[in-house]
mmCIF file of C-alpha atoms and ligand atoms in Angstrom:
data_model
loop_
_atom_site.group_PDB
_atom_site.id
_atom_site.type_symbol
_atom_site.label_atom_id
_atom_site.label_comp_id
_atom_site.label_asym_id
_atom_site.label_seq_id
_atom_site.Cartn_x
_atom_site.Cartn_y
_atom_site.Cartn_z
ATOM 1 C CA UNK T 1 85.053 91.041 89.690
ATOM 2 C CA UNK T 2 82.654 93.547 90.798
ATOM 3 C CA UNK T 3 80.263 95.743 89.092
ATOM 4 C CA UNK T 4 80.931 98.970 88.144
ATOM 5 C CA UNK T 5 78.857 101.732 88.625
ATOM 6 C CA UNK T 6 79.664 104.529 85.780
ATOM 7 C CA UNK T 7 79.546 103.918 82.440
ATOM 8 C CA UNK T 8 77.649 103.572 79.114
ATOM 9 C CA UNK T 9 77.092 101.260 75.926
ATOM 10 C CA UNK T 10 78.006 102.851 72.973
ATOM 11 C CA UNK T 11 77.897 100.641 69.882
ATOM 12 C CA UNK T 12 77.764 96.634 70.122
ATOM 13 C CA UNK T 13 78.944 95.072 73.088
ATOM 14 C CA UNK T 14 81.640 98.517 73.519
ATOM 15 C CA UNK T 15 81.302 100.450 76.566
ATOM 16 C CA UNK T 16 82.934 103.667 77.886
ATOM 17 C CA UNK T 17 83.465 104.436 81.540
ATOM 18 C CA UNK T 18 82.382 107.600 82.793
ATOM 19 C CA UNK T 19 83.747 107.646 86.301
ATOM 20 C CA UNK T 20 86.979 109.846 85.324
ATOM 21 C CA UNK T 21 88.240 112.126 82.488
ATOM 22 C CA UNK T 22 89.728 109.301 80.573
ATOM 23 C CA UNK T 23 86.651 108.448 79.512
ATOM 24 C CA UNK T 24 88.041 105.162 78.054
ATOM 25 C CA UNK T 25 86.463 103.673 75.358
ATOM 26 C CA UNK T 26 86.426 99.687 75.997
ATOM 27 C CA UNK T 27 85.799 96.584 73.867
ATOM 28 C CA UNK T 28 85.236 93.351 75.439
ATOM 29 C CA UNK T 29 88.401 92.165 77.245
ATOM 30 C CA UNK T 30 89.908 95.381 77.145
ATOM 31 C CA UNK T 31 91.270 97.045 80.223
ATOM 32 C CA UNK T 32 90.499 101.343 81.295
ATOM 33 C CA UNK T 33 93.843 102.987 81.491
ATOM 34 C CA UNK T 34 93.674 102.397 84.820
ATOM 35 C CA UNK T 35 94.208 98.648 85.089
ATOM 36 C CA UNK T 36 91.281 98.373 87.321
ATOM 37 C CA UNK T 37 88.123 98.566 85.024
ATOM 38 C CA UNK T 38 87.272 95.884 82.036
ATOM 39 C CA UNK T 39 85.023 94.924 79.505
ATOM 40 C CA UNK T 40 82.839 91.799 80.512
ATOM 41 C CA UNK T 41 80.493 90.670 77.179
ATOM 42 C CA UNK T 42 79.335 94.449 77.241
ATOM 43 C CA UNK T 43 79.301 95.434 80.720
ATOM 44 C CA UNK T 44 81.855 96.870 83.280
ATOM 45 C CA UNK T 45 83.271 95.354 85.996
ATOM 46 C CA UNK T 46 86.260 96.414 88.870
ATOM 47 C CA UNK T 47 88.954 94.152 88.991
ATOM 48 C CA UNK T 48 90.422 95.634 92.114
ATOM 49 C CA UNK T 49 86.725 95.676 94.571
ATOM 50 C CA UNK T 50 88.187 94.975 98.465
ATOM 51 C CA UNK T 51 91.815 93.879 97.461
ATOM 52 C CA UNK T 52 93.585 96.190 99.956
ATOM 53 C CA UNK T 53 97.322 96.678 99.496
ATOM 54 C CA UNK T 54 97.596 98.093 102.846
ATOM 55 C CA UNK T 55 95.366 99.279 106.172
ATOM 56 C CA UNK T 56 97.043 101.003 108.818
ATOM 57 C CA UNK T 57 95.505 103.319 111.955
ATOM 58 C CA UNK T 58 97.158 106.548 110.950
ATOM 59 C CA UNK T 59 97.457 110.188 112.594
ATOM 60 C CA UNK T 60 95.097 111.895 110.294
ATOM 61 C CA UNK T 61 98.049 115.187 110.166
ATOM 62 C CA UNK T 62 99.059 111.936 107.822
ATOM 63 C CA UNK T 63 96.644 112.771 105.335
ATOM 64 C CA UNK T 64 97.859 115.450 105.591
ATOM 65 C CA UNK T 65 94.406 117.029 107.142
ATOM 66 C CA UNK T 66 95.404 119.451 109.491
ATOM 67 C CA UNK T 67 92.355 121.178 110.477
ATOM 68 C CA UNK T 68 90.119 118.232 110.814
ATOM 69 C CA UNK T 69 90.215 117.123 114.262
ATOM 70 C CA UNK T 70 93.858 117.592 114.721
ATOM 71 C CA UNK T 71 95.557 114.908 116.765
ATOM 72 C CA UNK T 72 93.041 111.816 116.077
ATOM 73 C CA UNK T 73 94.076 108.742 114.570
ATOM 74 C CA UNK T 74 92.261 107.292 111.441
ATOM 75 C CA UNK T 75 92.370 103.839 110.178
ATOM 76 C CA UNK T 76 93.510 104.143 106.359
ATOM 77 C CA UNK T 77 93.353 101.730 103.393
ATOM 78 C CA UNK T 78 94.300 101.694 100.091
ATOM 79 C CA UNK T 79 93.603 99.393 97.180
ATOM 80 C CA UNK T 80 95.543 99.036 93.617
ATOM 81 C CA UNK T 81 95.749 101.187 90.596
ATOM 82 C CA UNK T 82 95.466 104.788 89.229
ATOM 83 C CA UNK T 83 94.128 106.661 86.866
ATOM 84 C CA UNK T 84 96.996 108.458 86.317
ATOM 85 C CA UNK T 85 100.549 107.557 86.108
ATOM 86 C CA UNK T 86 102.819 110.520 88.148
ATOM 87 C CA UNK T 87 106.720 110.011 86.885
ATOM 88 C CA UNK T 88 106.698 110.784 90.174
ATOM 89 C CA UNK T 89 104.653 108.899 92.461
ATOM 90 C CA UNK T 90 105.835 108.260 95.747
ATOM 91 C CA UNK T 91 103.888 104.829 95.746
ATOM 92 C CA UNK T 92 103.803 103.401 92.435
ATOM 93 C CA UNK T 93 104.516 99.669 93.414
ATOM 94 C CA UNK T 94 100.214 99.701 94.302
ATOM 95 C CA UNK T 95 99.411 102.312 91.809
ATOM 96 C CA UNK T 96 100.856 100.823 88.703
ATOM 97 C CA UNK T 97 100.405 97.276 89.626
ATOM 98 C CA UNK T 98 100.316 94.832 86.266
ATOM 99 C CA UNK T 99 96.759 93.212 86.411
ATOM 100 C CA UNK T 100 97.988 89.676 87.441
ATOM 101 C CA UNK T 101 98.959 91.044 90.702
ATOM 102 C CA UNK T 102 95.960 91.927 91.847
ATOM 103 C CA UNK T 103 95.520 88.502 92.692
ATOM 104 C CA UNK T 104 98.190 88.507 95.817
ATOM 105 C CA UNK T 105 96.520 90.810 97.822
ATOM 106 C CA UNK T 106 93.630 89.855 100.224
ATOM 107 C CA UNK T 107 89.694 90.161 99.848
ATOM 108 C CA UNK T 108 88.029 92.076 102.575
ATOM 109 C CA UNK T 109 84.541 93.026 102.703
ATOM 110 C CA UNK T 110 83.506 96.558 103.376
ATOM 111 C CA UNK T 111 82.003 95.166 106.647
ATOM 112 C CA UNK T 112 85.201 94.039 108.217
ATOM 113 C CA UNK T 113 86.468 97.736 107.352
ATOM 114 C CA UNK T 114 83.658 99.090 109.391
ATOM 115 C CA UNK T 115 84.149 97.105 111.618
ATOM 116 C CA UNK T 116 87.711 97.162 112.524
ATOM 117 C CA UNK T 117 87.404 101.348 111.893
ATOM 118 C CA UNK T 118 84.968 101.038 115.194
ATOM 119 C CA UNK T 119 87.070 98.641 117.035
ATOM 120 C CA UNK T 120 89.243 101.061 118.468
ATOM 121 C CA UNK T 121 87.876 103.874 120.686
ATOM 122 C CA UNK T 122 89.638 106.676 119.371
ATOM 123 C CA UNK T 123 89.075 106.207 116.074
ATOM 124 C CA UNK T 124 86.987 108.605 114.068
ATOM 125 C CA UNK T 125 86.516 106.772 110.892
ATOM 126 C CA UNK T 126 88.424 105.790 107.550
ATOM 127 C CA UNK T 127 90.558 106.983 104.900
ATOM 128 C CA UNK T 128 90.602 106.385 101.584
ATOM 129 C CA UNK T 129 94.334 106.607 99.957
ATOM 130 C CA UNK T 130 97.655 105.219 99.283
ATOM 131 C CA UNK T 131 96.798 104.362 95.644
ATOM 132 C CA UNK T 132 94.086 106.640 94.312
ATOM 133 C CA UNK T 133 90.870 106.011 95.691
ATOM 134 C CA UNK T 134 88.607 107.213 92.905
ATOM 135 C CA UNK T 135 89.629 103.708 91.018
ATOM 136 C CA UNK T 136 88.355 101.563 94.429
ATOM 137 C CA UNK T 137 85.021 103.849 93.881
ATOM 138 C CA UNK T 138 82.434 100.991 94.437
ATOM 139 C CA UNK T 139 84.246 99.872 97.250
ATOM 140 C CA UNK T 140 84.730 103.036 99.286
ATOM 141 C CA UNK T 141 81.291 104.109 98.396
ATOM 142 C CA UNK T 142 79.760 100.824 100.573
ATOM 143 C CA UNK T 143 82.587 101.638 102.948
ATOM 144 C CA UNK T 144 81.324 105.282 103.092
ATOM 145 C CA UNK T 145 77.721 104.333 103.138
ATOM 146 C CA UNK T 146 78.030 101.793 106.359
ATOM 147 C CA UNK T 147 80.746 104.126 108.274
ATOM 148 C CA UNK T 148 78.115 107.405 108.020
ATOM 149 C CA UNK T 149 75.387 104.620 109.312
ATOM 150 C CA UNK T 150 77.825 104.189 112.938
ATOM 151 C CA UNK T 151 78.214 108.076 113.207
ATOM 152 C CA UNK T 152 82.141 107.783 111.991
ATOM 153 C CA UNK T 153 83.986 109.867 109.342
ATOM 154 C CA UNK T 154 85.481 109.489 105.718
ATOM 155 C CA UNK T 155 88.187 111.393 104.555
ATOM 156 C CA UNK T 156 89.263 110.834 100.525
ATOM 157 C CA UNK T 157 92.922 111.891 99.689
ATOM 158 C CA UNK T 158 92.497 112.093 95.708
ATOM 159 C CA UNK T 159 94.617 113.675 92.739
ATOM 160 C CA UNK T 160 90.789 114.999 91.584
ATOM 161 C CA UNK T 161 90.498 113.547 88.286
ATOM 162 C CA UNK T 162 86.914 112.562 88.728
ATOM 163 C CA UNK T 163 83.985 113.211 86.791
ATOM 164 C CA UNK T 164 81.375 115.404 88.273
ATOM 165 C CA UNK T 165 78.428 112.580 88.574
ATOM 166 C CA UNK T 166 80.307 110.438 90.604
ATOM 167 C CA UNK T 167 81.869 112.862 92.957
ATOM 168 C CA UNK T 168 78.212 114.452 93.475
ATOM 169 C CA UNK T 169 77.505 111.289 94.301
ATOM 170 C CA UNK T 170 80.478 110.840 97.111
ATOM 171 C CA UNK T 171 79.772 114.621 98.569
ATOM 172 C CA UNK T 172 76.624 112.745 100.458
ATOM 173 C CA UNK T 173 79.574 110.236 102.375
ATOM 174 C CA UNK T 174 82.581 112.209 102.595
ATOM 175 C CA UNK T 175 83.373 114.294 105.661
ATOM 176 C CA UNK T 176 86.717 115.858 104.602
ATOM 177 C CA UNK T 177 88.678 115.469 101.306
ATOM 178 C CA UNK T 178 92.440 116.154 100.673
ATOM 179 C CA UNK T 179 92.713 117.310 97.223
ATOM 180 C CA UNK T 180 96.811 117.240 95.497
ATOM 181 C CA UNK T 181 97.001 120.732 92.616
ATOM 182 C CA UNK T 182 100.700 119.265 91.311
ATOM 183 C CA UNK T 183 100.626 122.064 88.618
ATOM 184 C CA UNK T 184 98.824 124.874 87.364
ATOM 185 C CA UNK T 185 99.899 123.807 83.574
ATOM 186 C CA UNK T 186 98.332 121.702 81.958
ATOM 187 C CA UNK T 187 101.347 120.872 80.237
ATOM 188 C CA UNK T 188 102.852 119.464 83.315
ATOM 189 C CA UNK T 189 99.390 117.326 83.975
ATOM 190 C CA UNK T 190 100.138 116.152 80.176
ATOM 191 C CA UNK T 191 103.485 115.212 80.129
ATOM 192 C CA UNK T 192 104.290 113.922 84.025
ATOM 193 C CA UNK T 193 100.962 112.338 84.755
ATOM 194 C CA UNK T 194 99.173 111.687 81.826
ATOM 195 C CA UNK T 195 96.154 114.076 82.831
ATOM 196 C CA UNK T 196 94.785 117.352 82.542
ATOM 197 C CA UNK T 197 94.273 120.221 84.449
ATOM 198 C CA UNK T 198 90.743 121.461 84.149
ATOM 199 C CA UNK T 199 88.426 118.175 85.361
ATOM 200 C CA UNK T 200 90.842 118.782 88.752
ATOM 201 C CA UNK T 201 90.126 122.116 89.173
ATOM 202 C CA UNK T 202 86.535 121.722 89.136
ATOM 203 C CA UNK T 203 86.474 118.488 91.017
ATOM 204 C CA UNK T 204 88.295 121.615 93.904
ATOM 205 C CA UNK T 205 85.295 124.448 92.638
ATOM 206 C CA UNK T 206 83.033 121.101 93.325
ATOM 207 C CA UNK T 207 84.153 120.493 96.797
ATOM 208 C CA UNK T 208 84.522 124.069 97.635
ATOM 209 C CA UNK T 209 80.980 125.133 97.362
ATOM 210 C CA UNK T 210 79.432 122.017 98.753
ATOM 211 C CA UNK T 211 80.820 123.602 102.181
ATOM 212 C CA UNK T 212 82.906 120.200 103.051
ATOM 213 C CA UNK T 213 85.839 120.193 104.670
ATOM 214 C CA UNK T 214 88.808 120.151 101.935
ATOM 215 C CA UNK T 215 92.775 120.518 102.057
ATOM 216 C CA UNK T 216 94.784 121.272 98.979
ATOM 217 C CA UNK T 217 98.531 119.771 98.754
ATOM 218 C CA UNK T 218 100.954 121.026 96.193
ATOM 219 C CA UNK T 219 104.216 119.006 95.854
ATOM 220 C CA UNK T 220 106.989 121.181 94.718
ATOM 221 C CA UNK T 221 109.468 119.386 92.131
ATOM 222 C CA UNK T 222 112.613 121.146 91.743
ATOM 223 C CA UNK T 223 112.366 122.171 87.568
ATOM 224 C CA UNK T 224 109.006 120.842 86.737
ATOM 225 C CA UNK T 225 106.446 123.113 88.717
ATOM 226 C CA UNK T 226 108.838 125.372 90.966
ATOM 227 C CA UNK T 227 108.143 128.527 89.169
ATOM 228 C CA UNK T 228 107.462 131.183 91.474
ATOM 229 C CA UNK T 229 105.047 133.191 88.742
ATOM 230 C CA UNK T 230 103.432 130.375 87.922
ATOM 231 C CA UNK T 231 102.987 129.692 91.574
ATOM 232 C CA UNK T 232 101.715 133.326 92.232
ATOM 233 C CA UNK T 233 99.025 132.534 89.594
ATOM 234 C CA UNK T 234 98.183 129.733 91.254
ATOM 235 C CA UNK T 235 97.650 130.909 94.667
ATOM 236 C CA UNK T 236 95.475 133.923 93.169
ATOM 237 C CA UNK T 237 93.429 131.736 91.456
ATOM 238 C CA UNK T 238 92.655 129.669 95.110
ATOM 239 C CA UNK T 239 92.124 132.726 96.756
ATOM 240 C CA UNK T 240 89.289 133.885 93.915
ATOM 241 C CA UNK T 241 87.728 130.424 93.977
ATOM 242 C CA UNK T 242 88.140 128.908 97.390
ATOM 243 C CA UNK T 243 89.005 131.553 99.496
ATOM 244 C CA UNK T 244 91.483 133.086 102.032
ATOM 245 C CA UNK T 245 90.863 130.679 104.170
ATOM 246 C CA UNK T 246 92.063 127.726 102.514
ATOM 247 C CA UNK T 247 94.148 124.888 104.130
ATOM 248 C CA UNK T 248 97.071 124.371 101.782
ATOM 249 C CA UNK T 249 100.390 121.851 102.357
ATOM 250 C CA UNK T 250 103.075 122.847 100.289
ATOM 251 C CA UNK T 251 105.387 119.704 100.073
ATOM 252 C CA UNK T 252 108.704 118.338 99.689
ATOM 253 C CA UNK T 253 109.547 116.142 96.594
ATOM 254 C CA UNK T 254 111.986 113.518 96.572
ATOM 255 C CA UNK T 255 113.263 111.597 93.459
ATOM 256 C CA UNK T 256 110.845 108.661 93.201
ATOM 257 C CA UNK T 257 109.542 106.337 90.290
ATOM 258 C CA UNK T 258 111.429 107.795 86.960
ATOM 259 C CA UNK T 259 112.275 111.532 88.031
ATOM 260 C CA UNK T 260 115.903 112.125 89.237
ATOM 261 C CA UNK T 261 115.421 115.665 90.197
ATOM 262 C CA UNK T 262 117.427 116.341 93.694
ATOM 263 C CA UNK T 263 114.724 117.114 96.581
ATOM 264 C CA UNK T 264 113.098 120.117 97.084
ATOM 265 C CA UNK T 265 115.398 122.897 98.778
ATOM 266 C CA UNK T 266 114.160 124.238 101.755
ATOM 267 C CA UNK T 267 114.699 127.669 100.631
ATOM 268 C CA UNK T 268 112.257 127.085 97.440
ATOM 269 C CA UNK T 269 109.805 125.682 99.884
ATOM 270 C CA UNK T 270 110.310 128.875 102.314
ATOM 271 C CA UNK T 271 109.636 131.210 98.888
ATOM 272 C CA UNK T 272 106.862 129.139 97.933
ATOM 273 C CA UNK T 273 105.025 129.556 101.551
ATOM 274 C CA UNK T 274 106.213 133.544 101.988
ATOM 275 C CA UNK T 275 104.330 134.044 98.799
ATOM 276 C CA UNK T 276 101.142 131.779 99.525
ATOM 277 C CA UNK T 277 100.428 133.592 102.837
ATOM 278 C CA UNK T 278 100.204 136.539 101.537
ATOM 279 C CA UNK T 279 97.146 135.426 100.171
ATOM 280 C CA UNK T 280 96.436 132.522 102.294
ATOM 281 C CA UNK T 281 95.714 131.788 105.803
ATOM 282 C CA UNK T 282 96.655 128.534 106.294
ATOM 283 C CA UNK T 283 99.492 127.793 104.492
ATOM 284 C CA UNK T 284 101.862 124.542 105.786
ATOM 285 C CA UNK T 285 105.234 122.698 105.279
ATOM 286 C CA UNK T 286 105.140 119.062 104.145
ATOM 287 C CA UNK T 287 108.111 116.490 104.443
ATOM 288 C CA UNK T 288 110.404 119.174 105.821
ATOM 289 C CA UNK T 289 110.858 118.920 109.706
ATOM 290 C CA UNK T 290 113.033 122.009 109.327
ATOM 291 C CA UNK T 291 110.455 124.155 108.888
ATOM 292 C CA UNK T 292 107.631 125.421 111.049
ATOM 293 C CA UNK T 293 103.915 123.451 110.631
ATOM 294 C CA UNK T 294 101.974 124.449 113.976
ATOM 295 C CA UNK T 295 98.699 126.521 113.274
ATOM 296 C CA UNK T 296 98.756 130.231 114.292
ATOM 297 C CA UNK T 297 95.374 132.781 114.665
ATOM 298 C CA UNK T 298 95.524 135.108 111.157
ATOM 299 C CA UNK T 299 93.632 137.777 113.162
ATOM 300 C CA UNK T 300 96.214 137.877 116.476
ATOM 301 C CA UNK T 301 98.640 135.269 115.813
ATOM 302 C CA UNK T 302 98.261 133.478 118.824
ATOM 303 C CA UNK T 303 99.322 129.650 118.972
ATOM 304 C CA UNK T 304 96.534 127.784 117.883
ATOM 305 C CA UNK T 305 97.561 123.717 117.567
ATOM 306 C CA UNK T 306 101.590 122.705 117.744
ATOM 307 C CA UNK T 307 102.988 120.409 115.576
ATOM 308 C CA UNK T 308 106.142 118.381 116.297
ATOM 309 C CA UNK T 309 106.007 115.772 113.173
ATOM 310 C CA UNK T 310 102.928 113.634 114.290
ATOM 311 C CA UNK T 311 102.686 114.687 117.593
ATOM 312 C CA UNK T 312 99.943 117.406 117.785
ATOM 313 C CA UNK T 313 98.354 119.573 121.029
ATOM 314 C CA UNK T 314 95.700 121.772 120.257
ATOM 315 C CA UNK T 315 96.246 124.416 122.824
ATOM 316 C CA UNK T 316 94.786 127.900 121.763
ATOM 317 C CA UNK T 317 91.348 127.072 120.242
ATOM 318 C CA UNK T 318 87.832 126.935 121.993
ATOM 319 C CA UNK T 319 86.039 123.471 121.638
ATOM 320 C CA UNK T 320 83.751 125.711 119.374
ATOM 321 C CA UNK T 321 87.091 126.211 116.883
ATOM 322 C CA UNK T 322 87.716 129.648 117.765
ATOM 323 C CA UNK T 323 90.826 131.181 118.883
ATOM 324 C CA UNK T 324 90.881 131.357 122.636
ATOM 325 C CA UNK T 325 92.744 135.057 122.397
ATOM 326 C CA UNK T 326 90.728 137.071 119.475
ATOM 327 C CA UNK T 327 87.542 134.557 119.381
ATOM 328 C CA UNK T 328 88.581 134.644 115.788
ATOM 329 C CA UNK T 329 86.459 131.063 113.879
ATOM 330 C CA UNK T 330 89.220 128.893 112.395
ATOM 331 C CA UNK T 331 88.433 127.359 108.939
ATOM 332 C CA UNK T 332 87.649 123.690 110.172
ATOM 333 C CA UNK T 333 85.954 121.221 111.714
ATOM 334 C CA UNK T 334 87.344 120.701 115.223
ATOM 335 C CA UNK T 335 85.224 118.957 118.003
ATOM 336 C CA UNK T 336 86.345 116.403 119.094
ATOM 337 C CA UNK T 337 83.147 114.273 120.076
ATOM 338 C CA UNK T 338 82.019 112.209 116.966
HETATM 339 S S1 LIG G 401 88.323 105.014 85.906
HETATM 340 FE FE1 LIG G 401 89.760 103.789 84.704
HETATM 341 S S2 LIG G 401 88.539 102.798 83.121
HETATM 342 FE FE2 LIG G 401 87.319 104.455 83.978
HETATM 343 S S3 LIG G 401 87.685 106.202 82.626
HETATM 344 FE FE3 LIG G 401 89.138 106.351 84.311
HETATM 345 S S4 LIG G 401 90.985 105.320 83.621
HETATM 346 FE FE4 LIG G 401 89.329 104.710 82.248
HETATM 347 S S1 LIG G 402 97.980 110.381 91.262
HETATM 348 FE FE1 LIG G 402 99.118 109.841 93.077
HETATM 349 S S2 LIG G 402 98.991 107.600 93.233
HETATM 350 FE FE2 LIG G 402 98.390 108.179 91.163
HETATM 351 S S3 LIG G 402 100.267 107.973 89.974
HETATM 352 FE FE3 LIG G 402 100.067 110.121 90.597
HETATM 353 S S4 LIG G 402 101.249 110.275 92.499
HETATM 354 FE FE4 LIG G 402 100.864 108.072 92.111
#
């Protein structure tokens, strides 16, 4: 156990944790609702701090992050829990892990994750994700801390339900965040991933006016969040808040976990992109090899970075990030010299 760094005595030996939404109110030897936090004779601890369920050099298009120096590989880790539970959640086996567990998986200090992250030469740093990072907090903050120290880069891929102390706190470490919008309802947030919708959107406002790099993802279940008006709302709303120039993945669901739903048609995914660009540059296919991902100029429409699954050339931009045609700057941060 590990100690945690957000939270408060109330009355007696009770404590709450402030480092998401939940807020959850905990006695001694009582567990946060999200199986990683717990009540030690009045103080906090992490049950989960450097138990990694999986590390794994990724392409960082992975993330997905596809304007963040496109074509680099990332080593990735993930730990155990959630703080939400997603009927649909493509890798519940490490994000709704029972407590006892926790005790298969290995112990790794954030050193050895620094370590390993400069090991190989064409690395640029680590990412934080599998199972939701904000629940390994402690531990990706000392991994964040060291990494920054070497010159390397942290990316966070997070469902946003943080409080806004804490993520202050990780806008000083993280170079480029992948934030997942699954609804624009509440409702939806309520009933599919025990959640709600507001503490996410300004976790986005957050990241959007610190100036750091950030990529939305919307997964698209067929019934549950595939209305189009809804969607128009949506994509209005990013516009106002985040801007035109927003990186958005729009991806393809299939039945996971307890939803049966069939996968997303590609013709709901090819509505649901039509309709984002007309608002949005940067608008992408996820899970759907069918369609087109590559990166095109929004002022000339020249060819900016291909795509073919993982495999990535950037072949139209300046090493500045503008397009070689129009000189148009692309939303991003592209150099590839860390
Ligand atoms: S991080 Fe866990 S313990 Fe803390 S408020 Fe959220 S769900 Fe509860
Ligand atoms: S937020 Fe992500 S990891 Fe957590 S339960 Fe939902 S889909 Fe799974």
């Amino acid at each position: 156990m590990y100690p945690a760094s957000y939270y408060k005595n109330t009355v007696g030996r009770q404590v709450q944790c402030t480092l998401c939404p939940h807020n959850c109110l905990l006695l001694p030897g009582e567990i946060g609702r999200c199986q990683t936090r717990t009540n030690k004779g009045g103080r906090l601890f992490s049950l989960n701090y450097g138990l990694l369920s999986a590390v794994s050099t990724d392409p960082i298009e992975k993330k997905p992050l596809y304007h963040f120096y496109p074509g680099s590989s990332i080593l990735s880790i993930g730990s155990l829990g959630c703080n939400l539970s997603c009927d649909f959640c493509q890798n519940c086996s490490i994000s709704q892990p029972e407590p006892e567990a926790f005790s298969q998986y290995p112990f790794r200090e954030p050193g050895d994750m620094v370590q390993k992250a400069l090991f190989h030469r064409d690395n640029i740093g680590l990412a934080f994700t599998y199972n939701e990072p904000t629940v390994f907090y402690e531990y990706m903050l000392e991994c964040a801390i060291q990494l920054r120290e070497h010159g390397l880069k942290n990316v966070m891929v997070t469902n946003g339900f943080i409080n806004q102390e804490p993520l202050r706190t990780l806008l000083k470490y993280i170079d480029a965040f992948n934030i997942d919008l699954k609804s624009f309802r509440n409702d939806f947030y309520r009933k599919l991933a025990t959640a709600s919708l507001r503490p996410i959107l300004d976790a986005i406002l957050t990241v959007a006016s610190s100036g750091i790099h950030m990529e939305l993802t919307y997964l698209i279940i067929p019934g549950y969040n595939d209305s189009p008006a809804e969607w128009k709302e949506m994509i209005r709303w990013i516009e106002d808040n985040c801007g035109a120039e927003t990186i958005l993945h729009v991806s393809k669901y299939f039945p996971r976990h307890k939803l049966t739903s069939p996968p997303t048609p590609t013709q709901t995914m090819e509505l649901f992109i039509a309709i984002a660009r007309e608002r949005i540059h940067y608008v992408y296919p996820g899970n759907n090899p069918q369609l087109d991902n590559h990166t095109h100029c929004p002022a000339c429409g020249a060819m900016l970075i291909e795509r073919e699954v993982y495999r990535t050339r950037v072949t139209g931009l300046t090493e500045q990030g503008s397009c070689k045609q129009c000189q148009k700057k692309i939303k991003g941060v592209f150099n590839t010299v860390i």
